[in-house]
CSV table of C-alpha atoms in Angstrom, one decimal:
chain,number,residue,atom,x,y,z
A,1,UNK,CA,0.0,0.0,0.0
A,2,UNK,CA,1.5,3.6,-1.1
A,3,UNK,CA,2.0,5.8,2.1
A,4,UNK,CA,0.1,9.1,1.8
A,5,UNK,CA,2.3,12.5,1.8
A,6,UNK,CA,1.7,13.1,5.5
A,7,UNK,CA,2.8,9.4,6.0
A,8,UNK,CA,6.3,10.2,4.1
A,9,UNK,CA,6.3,13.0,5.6
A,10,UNK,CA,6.3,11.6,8.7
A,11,UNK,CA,8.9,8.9,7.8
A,12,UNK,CA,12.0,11.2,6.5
A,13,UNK,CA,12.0,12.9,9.7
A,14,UNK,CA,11.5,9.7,11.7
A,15,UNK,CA,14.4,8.3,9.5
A,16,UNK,CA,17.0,10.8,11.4
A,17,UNK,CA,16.6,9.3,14.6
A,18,UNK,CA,17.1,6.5,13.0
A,19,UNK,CA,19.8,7.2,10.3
A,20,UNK,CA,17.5,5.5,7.4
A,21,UNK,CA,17.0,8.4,5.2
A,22,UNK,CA,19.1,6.9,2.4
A,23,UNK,CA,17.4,3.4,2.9
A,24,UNK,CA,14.4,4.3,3.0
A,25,UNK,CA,14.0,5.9,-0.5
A,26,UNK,CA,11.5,8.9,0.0
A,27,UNK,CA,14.2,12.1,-0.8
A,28,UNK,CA,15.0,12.5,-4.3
A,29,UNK,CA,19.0,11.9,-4.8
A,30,UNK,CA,19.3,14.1,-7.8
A,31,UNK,CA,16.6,16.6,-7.2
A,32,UNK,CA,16.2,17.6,-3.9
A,33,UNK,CA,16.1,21.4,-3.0
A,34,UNK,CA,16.7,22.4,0.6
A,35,UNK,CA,15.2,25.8,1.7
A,36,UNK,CA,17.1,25.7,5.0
A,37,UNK,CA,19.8,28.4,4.8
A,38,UNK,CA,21.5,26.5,7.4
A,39,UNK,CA,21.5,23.1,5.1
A,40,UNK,CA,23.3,22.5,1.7
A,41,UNK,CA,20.7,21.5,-1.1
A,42,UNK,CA,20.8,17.6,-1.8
A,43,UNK,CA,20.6,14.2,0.2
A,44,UNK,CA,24.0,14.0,0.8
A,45,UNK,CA,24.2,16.9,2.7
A,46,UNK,CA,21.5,15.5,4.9
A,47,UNK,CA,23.0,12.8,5.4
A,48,UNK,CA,26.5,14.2,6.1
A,49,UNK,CA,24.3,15.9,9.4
A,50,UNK,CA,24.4,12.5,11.1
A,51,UNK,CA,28.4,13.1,11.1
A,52,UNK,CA,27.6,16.4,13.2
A,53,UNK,CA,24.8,15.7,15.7
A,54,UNK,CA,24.9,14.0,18.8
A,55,UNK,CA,23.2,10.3,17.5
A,56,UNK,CA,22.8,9.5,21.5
A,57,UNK,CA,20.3,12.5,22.6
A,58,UNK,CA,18.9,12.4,19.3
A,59,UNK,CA,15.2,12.0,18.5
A,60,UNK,CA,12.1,12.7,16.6
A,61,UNK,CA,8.2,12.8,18.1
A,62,UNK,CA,6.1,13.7,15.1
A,63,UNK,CA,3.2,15.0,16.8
A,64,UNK,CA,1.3,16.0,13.9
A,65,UNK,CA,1.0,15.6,10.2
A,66,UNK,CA,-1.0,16.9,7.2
A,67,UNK,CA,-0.8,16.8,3.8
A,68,UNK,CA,-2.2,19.2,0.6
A,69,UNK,CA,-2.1,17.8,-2.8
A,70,UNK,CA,1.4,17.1,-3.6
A,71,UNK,CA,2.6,18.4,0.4
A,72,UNK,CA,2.9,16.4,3.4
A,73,UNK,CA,3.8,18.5,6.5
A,74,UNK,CA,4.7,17.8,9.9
A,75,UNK,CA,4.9,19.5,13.6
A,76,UNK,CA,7.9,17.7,15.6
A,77,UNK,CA,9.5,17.7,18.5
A,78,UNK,CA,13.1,16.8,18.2
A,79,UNK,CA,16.1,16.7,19.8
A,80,UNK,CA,18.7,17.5,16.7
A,81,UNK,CA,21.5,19.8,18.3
A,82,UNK,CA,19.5,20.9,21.0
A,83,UNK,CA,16.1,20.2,21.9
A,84,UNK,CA,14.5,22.1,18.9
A,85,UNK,CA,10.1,22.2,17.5
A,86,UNK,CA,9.7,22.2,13.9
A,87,UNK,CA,7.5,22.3,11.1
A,88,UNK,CA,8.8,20.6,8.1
A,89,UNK,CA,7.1,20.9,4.9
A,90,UNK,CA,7.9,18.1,1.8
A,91,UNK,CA,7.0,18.9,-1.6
A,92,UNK,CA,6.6,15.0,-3.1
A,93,UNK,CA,6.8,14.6,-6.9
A,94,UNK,CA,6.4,10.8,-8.2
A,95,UNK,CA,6.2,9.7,-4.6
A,96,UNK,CA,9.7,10.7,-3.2
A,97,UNK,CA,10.3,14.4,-2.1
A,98,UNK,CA,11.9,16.8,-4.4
A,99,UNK,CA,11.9,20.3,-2.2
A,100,UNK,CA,11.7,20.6,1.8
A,101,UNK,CA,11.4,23.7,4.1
A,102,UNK,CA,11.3,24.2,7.7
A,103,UNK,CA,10.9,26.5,10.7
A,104,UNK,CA,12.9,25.3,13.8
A,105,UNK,CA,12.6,26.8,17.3
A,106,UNK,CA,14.9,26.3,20.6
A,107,UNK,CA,12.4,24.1,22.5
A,108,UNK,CA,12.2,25.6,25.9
A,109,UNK,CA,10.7,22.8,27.6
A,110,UNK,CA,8.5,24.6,29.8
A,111,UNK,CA,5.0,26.2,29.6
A,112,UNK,CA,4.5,29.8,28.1
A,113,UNK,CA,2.6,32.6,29.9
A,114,UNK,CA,-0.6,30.7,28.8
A,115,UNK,CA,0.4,27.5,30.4
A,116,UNK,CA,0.8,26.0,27.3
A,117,UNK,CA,3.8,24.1,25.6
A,118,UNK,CA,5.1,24.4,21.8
A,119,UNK,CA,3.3,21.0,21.5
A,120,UNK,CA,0.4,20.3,23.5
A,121,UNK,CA,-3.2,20.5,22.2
A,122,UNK,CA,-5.3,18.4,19.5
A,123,UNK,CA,-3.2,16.3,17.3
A,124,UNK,CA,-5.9,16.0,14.5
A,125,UNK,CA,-8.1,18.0,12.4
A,126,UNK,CA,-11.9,16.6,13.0
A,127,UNK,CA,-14.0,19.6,11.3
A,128,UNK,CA,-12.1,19.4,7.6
A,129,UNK,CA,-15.0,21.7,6.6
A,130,UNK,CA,-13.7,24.4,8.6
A,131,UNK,CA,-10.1,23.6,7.6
């Protein structure tokens, strides 16, 4: 069965804990722009990351995921370099993704002023009509 975009979504940024990217097939090698000033564009500089982080405090909690058309878009909680929130957005073309952004934020671990965290709340979207 083919995984939907929020599903691949999903599993590249599950597949850093886990140091699969490459195995797991869903990033273009060839074609794959990265929109992260902070990245180089293509797989292997992804993967050349792994080289740089700290593989034994690393992981990924996808907390949510959507998906538009040919998007699939994800809310995570990681710990890359530092325990860090993200949205990451995926741009699939022919079922692998060809173009990624994303907006990472220090995670403070600790409510806000409104008692909330960067995470917390409903993890899926019931009322599509108002979506």
């Amino acid at each position: 069965m083919e995984l939907s975009n929020r599903d691949k979504a999903e599993a590249i940024q599950n597949s850093i804990e886990t140091e699969t990217l490459a195995e797991i097939g869903l990033i273009s090698p060839t074609s794959y722009k990265q929109h992260n000033p902070n990245v180089a564009t293509g797989l292997q500089a992804i993967l050349g990351l792994h080289d740089l982080m700290p593989m034994d405090k690393v992981y990924t909690n996808v907390v949510r995921k959507f998906q538009d058309g040919d998007y699939g878009f994800v809310h995570v909680d990681y710990f890359l370099f530092e325990p860090t929130v993200a949205f990451d957005i995926h741009r699939f073309e022919n079922g692998i993704s060809v173009e990624h952004w994303d907006n990472l934020q220090t995670n403070p671990k600790k409510l806000n002023k409104s008692g909330r965290t960067m995470t917390d709340g409903k993890t899926k979207a019931n009322d599509h009509h108002k979506t």
